[in-house]
PDB file of C-alpha atoms in Angstrom:
ATOM      1  CA  UNK A1084       8.978  14.724   8.828  1.00 56.00           C
ATOM      2  CA  UNK A1085       6.829  17.579   9.994  1.00 64.00           C
ATOM      3  CA  UNK A1086       3.531  18.090   8.232  1.00 66.00           C
ATOM      4  CA  UNK A1087       1.292  20.975   9.203  1.00 69.00           C
ATOM      5  CA  UNK A1088      -2.233  20.182   8.167  1.00 67.00           C
ATOM      6  CA  UNK A1089      -5.020  22.559   8.973  1.00 72.00           C
ATOM      7  CA  UNK A1090      -8.676  21.741   8.826  1.00 81.00           C
ATOM      8  CA  UNK A1091     -11.056  19.197  10.186  1.00 87.00           C
ATOM      9  CA  UNK A1092     -12.075  17.300   7.068  1.00 91.00           C
ATOM     10  CA  UNK A1093     -11.418  13.713   6.064  1.00 89.00           C
ATOM     11  CA  UNK A1094      -8.483  14.632   3.803  1.00 88.00           C
ATOM     12  CA  UNK A1095      -6.791  16.589   6.587  1.00 91.00           C
ATOM     13  CA  UNK A1096      -7.280  13.713   9.030  1.00 90.00           C
ATOM     14  CA  UNK A1097      -5.845  11.262   6.488  1.00 89.00           C
ATOM     15  CA  UNK A1098      -2.749  13.447   6.036  1.00 89.00           C
ATOM     16  CA  UNK A1099      -2.269  13.753   9.800  1.00 90.00           C
ATOM     17  CA  UNK A1100      -2.513   9.983  10.271  1.00 90.00           C
ATOM     18  CA  UNK A1101      -0.132   9.322   7.395  1.00 90.00           C
ATOM     19  CA  UNK A1102       2.463  11.747   8.777  1.00 91.00           C
ATOM     20  CA  UNK A1103       2.169  10.106  12.210  1.00 90.00           C
ATOM     21  CA  UNK A1104       2.648   6.624  10.731  1.00 91.00           C
ATOM     22  CA  UNK A1105       5.612   7.658   8.574  1.00 88.00           C
ATOM     23  CA  UNK A1106       7.536   8.771  11.670  1.00 90.00           C
ATOM     24  CA  UNK A1107       7.906   5.100  12.549  1.00 91.00           C
ATOM     25  CA  UNK A1108       7.714   3.234   9.223  1.00 91.00           C
ATOM     26  CA  UNK A1109      10.788   3.305   6.990  1.00 89.00           C
ATOM     27  CA  UNK A1110      11.860   1.029   4.174  1.00 89.00           C
ATOM     28  CA  UNK A1111      15.371  -0.402   4.097  1.00 89.00           C
ATOM     29  CA  UNK A1112      17.114  -2.478   1.437  1.00 91.00           C
ATOM     30  CA  UNK A1113      16.577  -5.597   3.593  1.00 93.00           C
ATOM     31  CA  UNK A1114      12.942  -4.763   4.401  1.00 95.00           C
ATOM     32  CA  UNK A1115      11.408  -2.233   1.993  1.00 97.00           C
ATOM     33  CA  UNK A1116       8.118  -0.415   2.589  1.00 95.00           C
ATOM     34  CA  UNK A1117       4.864  -1.627   0.997  1.00 97.00           C
ATOM     35  CA  UNK A1118       2.834   1.538   0.333  1.00 96.00           C
ATOM     36  CA  UNK A1119      -0.915   1.329  -0.304  1.00 97.00           C
ATOM     37  CA  UNK A1120      -2.717   4.181  -2.053  1.00 96.00           C
ATOM     38  CA  UNK A1121      -6.487   4.006  -2.167  1.00 95.00           C
ATOM     39  CA  UNK A1122      -8.952   5.993  -4.224  1.00 95.00           C
ATOM     40  CA  UNK A1123     -12.686   5.531  -4.573  1.00 95.00           C
ATOM     41  CA  UNK A1124     -12.216   3.366  -7.650  1.00 95.00           C
ATOM     42  CA  UNK A1125      -8.635   2.047  -7.723  1.00 96.00           C
ATOM     43  CA  UNK A1126      -5.884   0.580  -5.542  1.00 97.00           C
ATOM     44  CA  UNK A1127      -2.178   1.127  -6.061  1.00 97.00           C
ATOM     45  CA  UNK A1128       0.532  -0.749  -4.158  1.00 98.00           C
ATOM     46  CA  UNK A1129       4.261  -0.103  -4.386  1.00 97.00           C
ATOM     47  CA  UNK A1130       7.328  -1.510  -2.684  1.00 97.00           C
ATOM     48  CA  UNK A1131       9.771   1.321  -1.967  1.00 96.00           C
ATOM     49  CA  UNK A1132      13.365   1.426  -0.700  1.00 95.00           C
ATOM     50  CA  UNK A1133      13.477   4.675   1.275  1.00 93.00           C
ATOM     51  CA  UNK A1134      17.270   4.782   1.547  1.00 94.00           C
ATOM     52  CA  UNK A1135      17.545   5.604  -2.162  1.00 95.00           C
ATOM     53  CA  UNK A1136      13.965   6.773  -2.692  1.00 93.00           C
ATOM     54  CA  UNK A1137      13.285   4.232  -5.424  1.00 95.00           C
ATOM     55  CA  UNK A1138      10.197   2.171  -6.240  1.00 96.00           C
ATOM     56  CA  UNK A1139      11.270  -1.445  -6.613  1.00 97.00           C
ATOM     57  CA  UNK A1140       7.945  -3.073  -7.573  1.00 97.00           C
ATOM     58  CA  UNK A1141       4.459  -1.715  -8.215  1.00 97.00           C
ATOM     59  CA  UNK A1142       1.011  -3.009  -9.083  1.00 97.00           C
ATOM     60  CA  UNK A1143      -2.400  -1.400  -9.427  1.00 97.00           C
ATOM     61  CA  UNK A1144      -5.902  -1.942 -10.688  1.00 96.00           C
ATOM     62  CA  UNK A1145      -5.026   0.389 -13.570  1.00 96.00           C
ATOM     63  CA  UNK A1146      -2.685  -2.128 -15.240  1.00 93.00           C
ATOM     64  CA  UNK A1147      -3.578  -4.365 -18.153  1.00 90.00           C
ATOM     65  CA  UNK A1148      -3.852  -7.362 -15.770  1.00 84.00           C
ATOM     66  CA  UNK A1149      -7.220  -5.971 -14.672  1.00 88.00           C
ATOM     67  CA  UNK A1150      -8.653  -5.263 -18.135  1.00 87.00           C
ATOM     68  CA  UNK A1151     -11.337  -7.954 -17.942  1.00 88.00           C
ATOM     69  CA  UNK A1152     -11.579  -8.255 -14.162  1.00 91.00           C
ATOM     70  CA  UNK A1153     -15.059  -9.031 -12.877  1.00 93.00           C
ATOM     71  CA  UNK A1154     -15.573  -8.720  -9.147  1.00 95.00           C
ATOM     72  CA  UNK A1155     -15.838  -6.345  -6.241  1.00 96.00           C
ATOM     73  CA  UNK A1156     -13.336  -3.648  -5.373  1.00 96.00           C
ATOM     74  CA  UNK A1157     -12.210  -5.685  -2.366  1.00 97.00           C
ATOM     75  CA  UNK A1158     -11.531  -8.719  -4.561  1.00 97.00           C
ATOM     76  CA  UNK A1159      -9.547  -6.503  -6.939  1.00 96.00           C
ATOM     77  CA  UNK A1160      -7.517  -5.149  -4.003  1.00 97.00           C
ATOM     78  CA  UNK A1161      -6.698  -8.699  -2.889  1.00 97.00           C
ATOM     79  CA  UNK A1162      -5.570  -9.561  -6.414  1.00 96.00           C
ATOM     80  CA  UNK A1163      -3.337  -6.451  -6.415  1.00 97.00           C
ATOM     81  CA  UNK A1164      -1.657  -7.797  -3.270  1.00 97.00           C
ATOM     82  CA  UNK A1165      -1.181 -11.251  -4.787  1.00 96.00           C
ATOM     83  CA  UNK A1166       0.283  -9.893  -8.042  1.00 96.00           C
ATOM     84  CA  UNK A1167       2.549  -7.523  -6.112  1.00 97.00           C
ATOM     85  CA  UNK A1168       3.839 -10.421  -4.000  1.00 98.00           C
ATOM     86  CA  UNK A1169       4.611 -12.429  -7.142  1.00 97.00           C
ATOM     87  CA  UNK A1170       6.537  -9.521  -8.674  1.00 97.00           C
ATOM     88  CA  UNK A1171       8.360  -8.924  -5.387  1.00 97.00           C
ATOM     89  CA  UNK A1172       9.469 -12.534  -5.127  1.00 97.00           C
ATOM     90  CA  UNK A1173      10.748 -12.374  -8.707  1.00 97.00           C
ATOM     91  CA  UNK A1174      12.769  -9.310  -7.640  1.00 96.00           C
ATOM     92  CA  UNK A1175      14.131 -11.161  -4.583  1.00 96.00           C
ATOM     93  CA  UNK A1176      12.024  -9.394  -1.942  1.00 96.00           C
ATOM     94  CA  UNK A1177      10.553 -11.628   0.763  1.00 96.00           C
ATOM     95  CA  UNK A1178       9.802  -9.319   3.717  1.00 97.00           C
ATOM     96  CA  UNK A1179       8.317  -5.821   3.764  1.00 97.00           C
ATOM     97  CA  UNK A1180       7.014  -3.305   6.268  1.00 96.00           C
ATOM     98  CA  UNK A1181       3.397  -2.274   5.655  1.00 96.00           C
ATOM     99  CA  UNK A1182       2.478   1.410   5.201  1.00 95.00           C
ATOM    100  CA  UNK A1183      -1.291   1.819   5.104  1.00 94.00           C
ATOM    101  CA  UNK A1184      -0.963   5.449   4.021  1.00 91.00           C
ATOM    102  CA  UNK A1185      -3.127   6.948   6.759  1.00 91.00           C
ATOM    103  CA  UNK A1186      -6.080   4.716   5.859  1.00 94.00           C
ATOM    104  CA  UNK A1187      -7.704   2.450   8.408  1.00 92.00           C
ATOM    105  CA  UNK A1188      -6.550  -1.175   8.276  1.00 96.00           C
ATOM    106  CA  UNK A1189      -9.921  -2.338   7.058  1.00 97.00           C
ATOM    107  CA  UNK A1190     -11.647  -3.381   3.850  1.00 97.00           C
ATOM    108  CA  UNK A1191      -9.616  -2.856   0.689  1.00 97.00           C
ATOM    109  CA  UNK A1192      -6.424  -1.813   2.510  1.00 98.00           C
ATOM    110  CA  UNK A1193      -6.523  -4.993   4.600  1.00 98.00           C
ATOM    111  CA  UNK A1194      -7.323  -7.010   1.450  1.00 98.00           C
ATOM    112  CA  UNK A1195      -4.087  -5.829  -0.206  1.00 98.00           C
ATOM    113  CA  UNK A1196      -2.111  -6.940   2.867  1.00 98.00           C
ATOM    114  CA  UNK A1197      -3.943 -10.271   2.989  1.00 98.00           C
ATOM    115  CA  UNK A1198      -3.300 -10.877  -0.708  1.00 98.00           C
ATOM    116  CA  UNK A1199       0.384 -10.050  -0.281  1.00 98.00           C
ATOM    117  CA  UNK A1200       0.648 -12.510   2.612  1.00 98.00           C
ATOM    118  CA  UNK A1201      -1.077 -15.228   0.595  1.00 97.00           C
ATOM    119  CA  UNK A1202       1.278 -14.477  -2.278  1.00 96.00           C
ATOM    120  CA  UNK A1203       4.265 -15.198  -0.049  1.00 96.00           C
ATOM    121  CA  UNK A1204       5.359 -11.846   1.368  1.00 97.00           C
ATOM    122  CA  UNK A1205       6.071 -11.550   5.086  1.00 96.00           C
ATOM    123  CA  UNK A1206       4.506  -8.366   6.482  1.00 91.00           C
TER     124      UNK A1206
END
């Protein structure tokens, strides 16, 4: 996977880091990939089987589960991880490989991973 990204901005750096990570992180049917996508306002987490290119389970702060959510963005990210883990266990998924999507493992990205671990997923 060769990505040519020009520029020195934050977006370019994020794309370079993500391409570098994806060289080593692949999802298999036995251990699919947990992908975290972060925006300024929302968090999206998906579990993907890369062999067929299919999303198996997904959860985000945009779903109806978060309609009346009161709390910080980090607390919402942790809840996304917990709900994703519950859906994954219902689908028979117990272990995943974590793809932070070029983001630093800090704050909301780490909160999703922590919530998934507390929900029963092995990362």
